[in-house]
PDB file of C-alpha atoms and ligand atoms in Angstrom:
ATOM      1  CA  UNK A   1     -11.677 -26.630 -10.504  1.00 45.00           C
ATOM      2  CA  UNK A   2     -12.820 -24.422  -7.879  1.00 48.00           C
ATOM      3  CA  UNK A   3     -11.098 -20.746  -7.940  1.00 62.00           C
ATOM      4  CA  UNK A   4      -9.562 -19.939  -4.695  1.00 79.00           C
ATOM      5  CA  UNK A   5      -9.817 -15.963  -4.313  1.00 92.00           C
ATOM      6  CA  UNK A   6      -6.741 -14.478  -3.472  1.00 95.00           C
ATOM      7  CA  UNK A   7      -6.449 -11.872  -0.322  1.00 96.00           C
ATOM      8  CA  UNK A   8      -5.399  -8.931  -2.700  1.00 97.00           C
ATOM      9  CA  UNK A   9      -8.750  -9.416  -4.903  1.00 97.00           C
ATOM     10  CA  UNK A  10     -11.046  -9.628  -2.052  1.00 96.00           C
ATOM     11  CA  UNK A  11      -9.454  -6.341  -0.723  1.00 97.00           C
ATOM     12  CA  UNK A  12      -9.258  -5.157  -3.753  1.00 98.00           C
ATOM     13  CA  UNK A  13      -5.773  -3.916  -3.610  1.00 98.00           C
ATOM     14  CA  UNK A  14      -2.095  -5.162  -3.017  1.00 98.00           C
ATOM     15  CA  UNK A  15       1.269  -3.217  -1.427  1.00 98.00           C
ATOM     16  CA  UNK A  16       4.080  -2.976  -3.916  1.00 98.00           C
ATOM     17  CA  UNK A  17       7.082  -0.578  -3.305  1.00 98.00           C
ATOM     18  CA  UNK A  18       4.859   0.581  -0.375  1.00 97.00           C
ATOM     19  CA  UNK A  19       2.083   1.669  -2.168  1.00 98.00           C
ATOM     20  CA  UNK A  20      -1.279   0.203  -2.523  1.00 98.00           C
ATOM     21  CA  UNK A  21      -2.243  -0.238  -5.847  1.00 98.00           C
ATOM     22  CA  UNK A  22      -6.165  -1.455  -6.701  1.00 98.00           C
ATOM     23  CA  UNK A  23      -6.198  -5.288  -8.174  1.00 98.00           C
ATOM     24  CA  UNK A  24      -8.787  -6.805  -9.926  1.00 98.00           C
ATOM     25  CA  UNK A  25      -8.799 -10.370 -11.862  1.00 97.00           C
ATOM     26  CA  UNK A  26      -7.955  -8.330 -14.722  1.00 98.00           C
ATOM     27  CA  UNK A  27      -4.491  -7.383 -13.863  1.00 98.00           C
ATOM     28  CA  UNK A  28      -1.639  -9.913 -12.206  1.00 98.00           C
ATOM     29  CA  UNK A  29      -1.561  -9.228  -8.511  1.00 98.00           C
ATOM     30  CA  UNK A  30       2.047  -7.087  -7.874  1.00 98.00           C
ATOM     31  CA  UNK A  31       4.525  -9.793  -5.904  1.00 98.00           C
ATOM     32  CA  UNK A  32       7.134  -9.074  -4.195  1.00 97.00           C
ATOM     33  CA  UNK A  33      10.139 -10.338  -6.241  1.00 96.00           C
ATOM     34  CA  UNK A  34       8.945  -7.937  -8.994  1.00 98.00           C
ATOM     35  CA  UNK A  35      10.098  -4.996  -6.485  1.00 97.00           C
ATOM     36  CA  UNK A  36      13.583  -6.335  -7.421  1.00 95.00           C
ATOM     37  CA  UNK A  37      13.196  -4.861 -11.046  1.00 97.00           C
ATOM     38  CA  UNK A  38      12.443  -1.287  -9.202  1.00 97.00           C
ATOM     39  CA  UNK A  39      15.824  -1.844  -7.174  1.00 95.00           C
ATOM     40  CA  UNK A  40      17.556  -2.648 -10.502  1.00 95.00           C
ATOM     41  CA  UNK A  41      16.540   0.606 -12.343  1.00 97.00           C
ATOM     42  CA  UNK A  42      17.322   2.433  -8.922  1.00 95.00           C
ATOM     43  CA  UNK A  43      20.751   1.041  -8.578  1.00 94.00           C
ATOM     44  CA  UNK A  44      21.305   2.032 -12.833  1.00 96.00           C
ATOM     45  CA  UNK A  45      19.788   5.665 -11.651  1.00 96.00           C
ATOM     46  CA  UNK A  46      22.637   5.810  -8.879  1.00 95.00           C
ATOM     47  CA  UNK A  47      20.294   6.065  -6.520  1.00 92.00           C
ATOM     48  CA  UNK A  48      20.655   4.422  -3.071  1.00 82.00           C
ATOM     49  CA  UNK A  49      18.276   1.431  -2.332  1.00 82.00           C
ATOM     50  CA  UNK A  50      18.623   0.541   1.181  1.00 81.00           C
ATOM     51  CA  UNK A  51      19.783   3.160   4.186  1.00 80.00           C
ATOM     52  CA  UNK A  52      23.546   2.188   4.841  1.00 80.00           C
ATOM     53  CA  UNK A  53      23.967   1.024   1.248  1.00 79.00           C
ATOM     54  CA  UNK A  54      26.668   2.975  -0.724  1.00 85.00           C
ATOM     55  CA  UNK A  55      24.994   3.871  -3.831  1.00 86.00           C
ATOM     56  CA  UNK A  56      26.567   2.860  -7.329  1.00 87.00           C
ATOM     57  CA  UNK A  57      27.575   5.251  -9.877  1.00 93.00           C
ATOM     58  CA  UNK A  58      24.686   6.344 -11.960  1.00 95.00           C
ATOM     59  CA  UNK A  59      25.184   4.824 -15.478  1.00 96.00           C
ATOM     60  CA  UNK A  60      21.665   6.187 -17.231  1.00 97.00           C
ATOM     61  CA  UNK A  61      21.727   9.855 -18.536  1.00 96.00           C
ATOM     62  CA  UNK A  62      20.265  12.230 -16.250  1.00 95.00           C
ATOM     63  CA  UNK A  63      16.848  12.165 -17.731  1.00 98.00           C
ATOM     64  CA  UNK A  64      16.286   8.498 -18.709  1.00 98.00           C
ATOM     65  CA  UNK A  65      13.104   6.917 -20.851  1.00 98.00           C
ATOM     66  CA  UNK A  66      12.059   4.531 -19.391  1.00 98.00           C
ATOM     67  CA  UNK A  67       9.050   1.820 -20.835  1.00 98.00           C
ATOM     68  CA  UNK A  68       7.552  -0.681 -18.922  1.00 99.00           C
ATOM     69  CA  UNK A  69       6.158  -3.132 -21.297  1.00 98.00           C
ATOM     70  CA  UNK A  70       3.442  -5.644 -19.988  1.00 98.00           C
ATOM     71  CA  UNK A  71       2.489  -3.408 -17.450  1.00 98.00           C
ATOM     72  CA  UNK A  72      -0.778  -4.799 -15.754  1.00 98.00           C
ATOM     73  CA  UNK A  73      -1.964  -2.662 -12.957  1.00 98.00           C
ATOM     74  CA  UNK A  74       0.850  -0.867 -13.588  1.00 98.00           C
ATOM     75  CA  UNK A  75       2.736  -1.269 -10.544  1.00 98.00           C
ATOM     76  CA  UNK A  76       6.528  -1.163 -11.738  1.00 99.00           C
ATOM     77  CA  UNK A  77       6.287   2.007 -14.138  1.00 99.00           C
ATOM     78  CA  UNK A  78       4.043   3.920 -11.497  1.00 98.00           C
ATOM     79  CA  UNK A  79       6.591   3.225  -8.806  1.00 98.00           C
ATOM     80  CA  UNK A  80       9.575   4.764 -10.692  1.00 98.00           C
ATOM     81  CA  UNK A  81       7.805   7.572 -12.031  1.00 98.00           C
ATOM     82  CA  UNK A  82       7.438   8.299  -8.585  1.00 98.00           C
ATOM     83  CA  UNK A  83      10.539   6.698  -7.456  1.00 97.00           C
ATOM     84  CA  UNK A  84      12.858   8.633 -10.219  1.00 97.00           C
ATOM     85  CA  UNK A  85      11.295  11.961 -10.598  1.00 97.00           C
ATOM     86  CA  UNK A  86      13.553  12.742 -12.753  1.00 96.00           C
ATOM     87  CA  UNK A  87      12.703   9.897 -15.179  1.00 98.00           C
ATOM     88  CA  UNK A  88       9.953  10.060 -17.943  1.00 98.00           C
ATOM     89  CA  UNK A  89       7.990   6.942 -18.206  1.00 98.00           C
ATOM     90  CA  UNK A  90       6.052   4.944 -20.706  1.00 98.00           C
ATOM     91  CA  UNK A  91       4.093   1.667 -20.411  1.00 99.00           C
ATOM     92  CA  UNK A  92       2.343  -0.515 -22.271  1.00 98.00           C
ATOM     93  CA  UNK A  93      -0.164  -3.624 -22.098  1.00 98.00           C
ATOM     94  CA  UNK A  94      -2.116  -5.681 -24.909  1.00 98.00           C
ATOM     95  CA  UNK A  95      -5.215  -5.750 -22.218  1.00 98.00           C
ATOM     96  CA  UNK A  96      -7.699  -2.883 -22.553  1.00 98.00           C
ATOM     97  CA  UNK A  97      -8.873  -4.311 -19.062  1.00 98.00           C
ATOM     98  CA  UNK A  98      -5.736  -3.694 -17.668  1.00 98.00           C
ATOM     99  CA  UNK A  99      -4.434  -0.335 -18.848  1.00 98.00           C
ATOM    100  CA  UNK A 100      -7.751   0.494 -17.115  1.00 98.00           C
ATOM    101  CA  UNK A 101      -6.753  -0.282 -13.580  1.00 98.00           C
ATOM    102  CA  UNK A 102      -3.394   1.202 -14.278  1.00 98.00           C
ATOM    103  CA  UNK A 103      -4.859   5.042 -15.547  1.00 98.00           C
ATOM    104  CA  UNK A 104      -6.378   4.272 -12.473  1.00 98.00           C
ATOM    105  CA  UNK A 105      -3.694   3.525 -10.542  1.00 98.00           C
ATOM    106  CA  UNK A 106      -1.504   6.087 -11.887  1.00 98.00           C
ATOM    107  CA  UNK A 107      -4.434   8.974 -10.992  1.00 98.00           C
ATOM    108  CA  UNK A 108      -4.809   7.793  -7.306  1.00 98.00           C
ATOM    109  CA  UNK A 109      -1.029   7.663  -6.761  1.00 98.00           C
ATOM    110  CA  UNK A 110      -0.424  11.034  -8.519  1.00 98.00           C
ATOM    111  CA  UNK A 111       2.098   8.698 -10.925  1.00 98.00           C
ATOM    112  CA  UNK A 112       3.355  10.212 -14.198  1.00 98.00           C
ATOM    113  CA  UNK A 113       3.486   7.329 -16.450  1.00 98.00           C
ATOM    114  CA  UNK A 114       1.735   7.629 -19.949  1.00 98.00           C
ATOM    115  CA  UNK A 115       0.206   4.722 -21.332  1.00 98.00           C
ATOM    116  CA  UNK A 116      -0.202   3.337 -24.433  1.00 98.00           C
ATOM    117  CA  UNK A 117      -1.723  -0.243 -25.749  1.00 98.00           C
ATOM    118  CA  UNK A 118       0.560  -2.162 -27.454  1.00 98.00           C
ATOM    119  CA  UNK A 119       1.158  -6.515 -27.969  1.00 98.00           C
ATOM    120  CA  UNK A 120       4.642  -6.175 -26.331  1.00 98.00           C
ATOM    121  CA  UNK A 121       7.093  -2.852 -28.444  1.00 98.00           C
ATOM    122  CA  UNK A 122       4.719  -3.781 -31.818  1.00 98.00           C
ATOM    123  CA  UNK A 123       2.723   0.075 -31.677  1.00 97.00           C
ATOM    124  CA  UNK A 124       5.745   1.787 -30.706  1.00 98.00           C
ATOM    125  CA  UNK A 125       7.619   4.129 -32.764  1.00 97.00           C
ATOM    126  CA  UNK A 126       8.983   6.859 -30.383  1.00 97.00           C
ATOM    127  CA  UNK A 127      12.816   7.402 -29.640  1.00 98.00           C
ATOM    128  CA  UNK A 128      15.100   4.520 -28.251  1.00 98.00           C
ATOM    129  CA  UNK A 129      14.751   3.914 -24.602  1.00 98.00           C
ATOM    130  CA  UNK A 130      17.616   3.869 -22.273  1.00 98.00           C
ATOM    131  CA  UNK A 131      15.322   1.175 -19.958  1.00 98.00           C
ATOM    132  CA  UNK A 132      13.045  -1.653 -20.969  1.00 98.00           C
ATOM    133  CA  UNK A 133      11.773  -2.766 -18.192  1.00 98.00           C
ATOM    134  CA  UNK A 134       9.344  -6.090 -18.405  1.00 98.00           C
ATOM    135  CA  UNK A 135       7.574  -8.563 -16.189  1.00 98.00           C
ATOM    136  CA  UNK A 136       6.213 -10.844 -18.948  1.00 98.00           C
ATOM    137  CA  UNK A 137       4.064 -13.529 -18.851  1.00 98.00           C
ATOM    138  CA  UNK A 138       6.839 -16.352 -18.231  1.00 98.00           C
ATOM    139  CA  UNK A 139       4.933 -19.385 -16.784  1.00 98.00           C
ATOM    140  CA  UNK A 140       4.771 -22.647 -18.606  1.00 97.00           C
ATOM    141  CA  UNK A 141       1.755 -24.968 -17.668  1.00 93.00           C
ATOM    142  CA  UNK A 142       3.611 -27.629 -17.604  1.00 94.00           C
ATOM    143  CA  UNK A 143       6.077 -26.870 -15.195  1.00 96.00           C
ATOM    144  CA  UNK A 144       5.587 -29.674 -12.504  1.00 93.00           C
ATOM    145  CA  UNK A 145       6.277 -27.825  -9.357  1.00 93.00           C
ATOM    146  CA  UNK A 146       3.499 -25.420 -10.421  1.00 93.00           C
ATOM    147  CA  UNK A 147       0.809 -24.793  -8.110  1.00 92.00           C
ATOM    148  CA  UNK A 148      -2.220 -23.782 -10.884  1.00 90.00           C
ATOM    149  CA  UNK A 149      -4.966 -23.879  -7.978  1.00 90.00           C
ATOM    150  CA  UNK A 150      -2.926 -20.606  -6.506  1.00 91.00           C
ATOM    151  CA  UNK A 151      -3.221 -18.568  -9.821  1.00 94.00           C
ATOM    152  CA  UNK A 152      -6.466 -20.017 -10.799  1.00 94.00           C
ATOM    153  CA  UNK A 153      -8.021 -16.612 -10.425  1.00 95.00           C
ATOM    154  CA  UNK A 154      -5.138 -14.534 -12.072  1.00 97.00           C
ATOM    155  CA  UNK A 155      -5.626 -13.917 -15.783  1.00 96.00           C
ATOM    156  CA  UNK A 156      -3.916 -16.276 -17.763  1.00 96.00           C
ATOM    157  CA  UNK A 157      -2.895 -13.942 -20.172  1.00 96.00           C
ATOM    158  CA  UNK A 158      -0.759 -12.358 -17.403  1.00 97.00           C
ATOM    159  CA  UNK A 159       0.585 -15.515 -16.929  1.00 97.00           C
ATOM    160  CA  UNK A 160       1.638 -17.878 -19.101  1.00 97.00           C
ATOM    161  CA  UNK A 161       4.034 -18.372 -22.463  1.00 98.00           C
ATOM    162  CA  UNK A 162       4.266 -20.872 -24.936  1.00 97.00           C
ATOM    163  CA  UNK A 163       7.767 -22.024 -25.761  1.00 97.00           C
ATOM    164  CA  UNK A 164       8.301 -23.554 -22.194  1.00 97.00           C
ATOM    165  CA  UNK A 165       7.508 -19.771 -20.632  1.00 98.00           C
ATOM    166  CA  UNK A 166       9.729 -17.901 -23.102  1.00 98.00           C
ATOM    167  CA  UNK A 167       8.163 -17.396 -25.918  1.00 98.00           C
ATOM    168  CA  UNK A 168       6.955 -13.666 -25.076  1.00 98.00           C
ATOM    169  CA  UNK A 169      10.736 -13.032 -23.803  1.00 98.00           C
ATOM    170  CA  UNK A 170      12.106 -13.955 -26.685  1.00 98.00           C
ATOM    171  CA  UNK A 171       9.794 -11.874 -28.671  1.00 98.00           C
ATOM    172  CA  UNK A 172      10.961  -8.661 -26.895  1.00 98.00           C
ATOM    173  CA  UNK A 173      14.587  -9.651 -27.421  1.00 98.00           C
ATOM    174  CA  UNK A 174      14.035 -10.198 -30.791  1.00 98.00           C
ATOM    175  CA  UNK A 175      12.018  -6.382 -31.048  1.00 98.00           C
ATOM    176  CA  UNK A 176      15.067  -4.438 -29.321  1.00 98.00           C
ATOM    177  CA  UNK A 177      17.394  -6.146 -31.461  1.00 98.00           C
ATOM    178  CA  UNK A 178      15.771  -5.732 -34.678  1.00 97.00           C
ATOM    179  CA  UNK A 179      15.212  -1.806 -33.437  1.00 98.00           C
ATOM    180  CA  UNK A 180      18.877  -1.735 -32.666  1.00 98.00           C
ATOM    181  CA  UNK A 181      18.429  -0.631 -29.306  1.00 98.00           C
ATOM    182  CA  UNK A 182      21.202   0.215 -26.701  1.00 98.00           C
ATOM    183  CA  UNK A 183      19.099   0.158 -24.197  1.00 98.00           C
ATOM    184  CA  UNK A 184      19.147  -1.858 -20.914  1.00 98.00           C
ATOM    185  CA  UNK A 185      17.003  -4.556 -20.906  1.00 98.00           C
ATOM    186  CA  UNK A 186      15.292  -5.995 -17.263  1.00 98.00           C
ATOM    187  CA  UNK A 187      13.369  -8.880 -17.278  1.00 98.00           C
ATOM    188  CA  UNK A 188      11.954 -11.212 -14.760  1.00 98.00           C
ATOM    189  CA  UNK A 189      11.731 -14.497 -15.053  1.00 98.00           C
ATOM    190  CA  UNK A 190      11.727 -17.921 -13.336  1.00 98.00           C
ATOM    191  CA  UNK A 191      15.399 -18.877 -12.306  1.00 97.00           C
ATOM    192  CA  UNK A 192      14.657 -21.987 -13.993  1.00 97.00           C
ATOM    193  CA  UNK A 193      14.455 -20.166 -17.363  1.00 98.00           C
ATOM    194  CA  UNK A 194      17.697 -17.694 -16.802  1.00 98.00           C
ATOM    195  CA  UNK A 195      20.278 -19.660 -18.636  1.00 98.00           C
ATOM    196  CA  UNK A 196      18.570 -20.257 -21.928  1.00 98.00           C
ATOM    197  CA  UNK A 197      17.527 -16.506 -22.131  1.00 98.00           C
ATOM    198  CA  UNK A 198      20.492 -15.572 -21.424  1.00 98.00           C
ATOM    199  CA  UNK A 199      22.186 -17.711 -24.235  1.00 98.00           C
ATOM    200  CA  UNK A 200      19.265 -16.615 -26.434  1.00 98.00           C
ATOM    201  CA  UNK A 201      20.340 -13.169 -26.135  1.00 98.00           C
ATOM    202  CA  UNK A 202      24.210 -13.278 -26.483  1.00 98.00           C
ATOM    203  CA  UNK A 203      23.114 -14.724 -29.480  1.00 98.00           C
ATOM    204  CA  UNK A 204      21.402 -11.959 -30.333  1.00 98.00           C
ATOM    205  CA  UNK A 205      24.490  -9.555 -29.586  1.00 98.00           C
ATOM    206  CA  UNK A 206      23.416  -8.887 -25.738  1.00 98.00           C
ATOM    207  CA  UNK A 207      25.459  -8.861 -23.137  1.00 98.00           C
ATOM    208  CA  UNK A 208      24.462 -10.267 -19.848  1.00 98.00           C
ATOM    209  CA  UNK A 209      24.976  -7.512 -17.222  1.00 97.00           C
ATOM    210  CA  UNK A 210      23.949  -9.275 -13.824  1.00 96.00           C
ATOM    211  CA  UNK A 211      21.059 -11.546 -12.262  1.00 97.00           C
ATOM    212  CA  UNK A 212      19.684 -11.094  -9.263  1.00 94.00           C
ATOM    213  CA  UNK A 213      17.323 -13.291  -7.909  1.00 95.00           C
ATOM    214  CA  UNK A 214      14.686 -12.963 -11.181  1.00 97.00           C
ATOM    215  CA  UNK A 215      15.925 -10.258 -12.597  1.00 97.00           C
ATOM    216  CA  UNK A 216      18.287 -10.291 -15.872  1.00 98.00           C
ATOM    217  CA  UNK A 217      19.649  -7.425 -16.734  1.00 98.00           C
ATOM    218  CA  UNK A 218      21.309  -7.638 -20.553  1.00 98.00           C
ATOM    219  CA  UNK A 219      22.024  -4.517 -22.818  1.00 98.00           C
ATOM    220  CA  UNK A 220      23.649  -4.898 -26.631  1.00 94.00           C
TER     221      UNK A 220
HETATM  222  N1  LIG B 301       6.083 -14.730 -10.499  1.00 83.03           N
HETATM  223  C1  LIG B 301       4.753 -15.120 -10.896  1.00 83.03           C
HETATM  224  C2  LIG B 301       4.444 -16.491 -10.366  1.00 83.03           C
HETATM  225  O1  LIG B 301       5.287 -17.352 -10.385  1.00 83.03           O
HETATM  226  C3  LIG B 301       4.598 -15.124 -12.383  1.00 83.03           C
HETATM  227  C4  LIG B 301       4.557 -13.787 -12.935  1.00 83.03           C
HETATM  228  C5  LIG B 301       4.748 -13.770 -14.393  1.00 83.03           C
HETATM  229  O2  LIG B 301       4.445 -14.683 -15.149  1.00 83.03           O
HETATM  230  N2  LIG B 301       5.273 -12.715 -14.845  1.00 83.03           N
HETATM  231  O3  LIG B 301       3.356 -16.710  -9.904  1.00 83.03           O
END
């Protein structure tokens, strides 16, 4: 199969939040539903996310934790450290390749996440979050509307899940319940896939706070 190269690799880098962060084959190119997770953590923050739009009350404390967990080039926890300065941020990735481009990231932006490596919450043992934030790997080969000569070049890893896409959701559902978490919980995921997580987790004692587009947002 020949391996079309997408724009963002050839440049080398890809807007997200209105940033340009560096992309390489290593890391999941930033899209722009993704941005709705920012808008999500914004909106818990109280902050306003469009002029003309009323803000909502601010729900998180005043100086929220915050871990992004699968973070690739580390677009989504760079953009609220600098988004929510008031925020401390963590994030996490199982790819050495990856955390790479996002110290990388985070130095050219000026960000203020910390990084760690990690297979989803396994290597971490620090306080309870009031966010976890995650744009998993939620693609299922088989799906047949799936276009696999577009994300040919993407790593696969940053891709795809067994269990029909969920598998790696699932396994981050069942970590912040076994921790006994609080916290909120945003995920992305295909809109094909929202009702079974979300049934997944009520089972798990979540409740299911909103969807928006890709985003779920559930919290115990
Ligand atoms: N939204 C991406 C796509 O459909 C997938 C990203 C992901 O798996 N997290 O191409």
């Amino acid at each position: 199969m020949s391996k079309n190269i997408p724009k963002a690799y050839e440049l080398g880098y890809q807007d997200f939040y209105g940033r340009d962060f560096k992309v390489s084959p290593d890391v999941l190119i930033p899209r722009p539903e993704t941005e709705q997770l920012i808008d999500d953590v914004l909106r818990l923050s109280g902050k306003a996310i469009l002029p003309g739009v009323r803000a909502t009350k601010r729900v998180l404390k005043e100086h929220p934790l915050i871990i992004d967990v699968g973070t690739g080039s580390g677009c989504i926890a760079i953009t609220l450290s600098l988004e929510l300065l008031e925020a401390k941020i963590l994030a996490c990735d199982i790819s050495d390749k990856a955390l790479k481009i996002a110290e990388e990231n985070n130095q050219k932006l000026a960000g203020r996440v910390v990084f760690f490596k990690s297979d989803l919450l396994e290597n971490y043992h620090g306080a309870e979050p009031d966010v976890v934030v995650a744009n998993l790997p939620y693609v299922d080969k088989k799906w047949e509307w799936l276009d696999r000569e577009a994300l040919a070049a993407e790593p696969e890893l940053a891709l795809y899940a067994e269990e029909n896409g969920l598998a790696l959701i699932k396994k981050i559902l069942s970590q912040i319940y076994e921790r006994g978490w609080k916290s909120y919980v945003i995920l992305e995921m295909d809109t094909s896939e929202q009702d079974e997580i979300i049934s997944y987790a009520k089972g798990l004692g979540f409740s299911h706070k909103r969807t928006d587009g890709f985003v779920v947002e559930l919290k115990k």
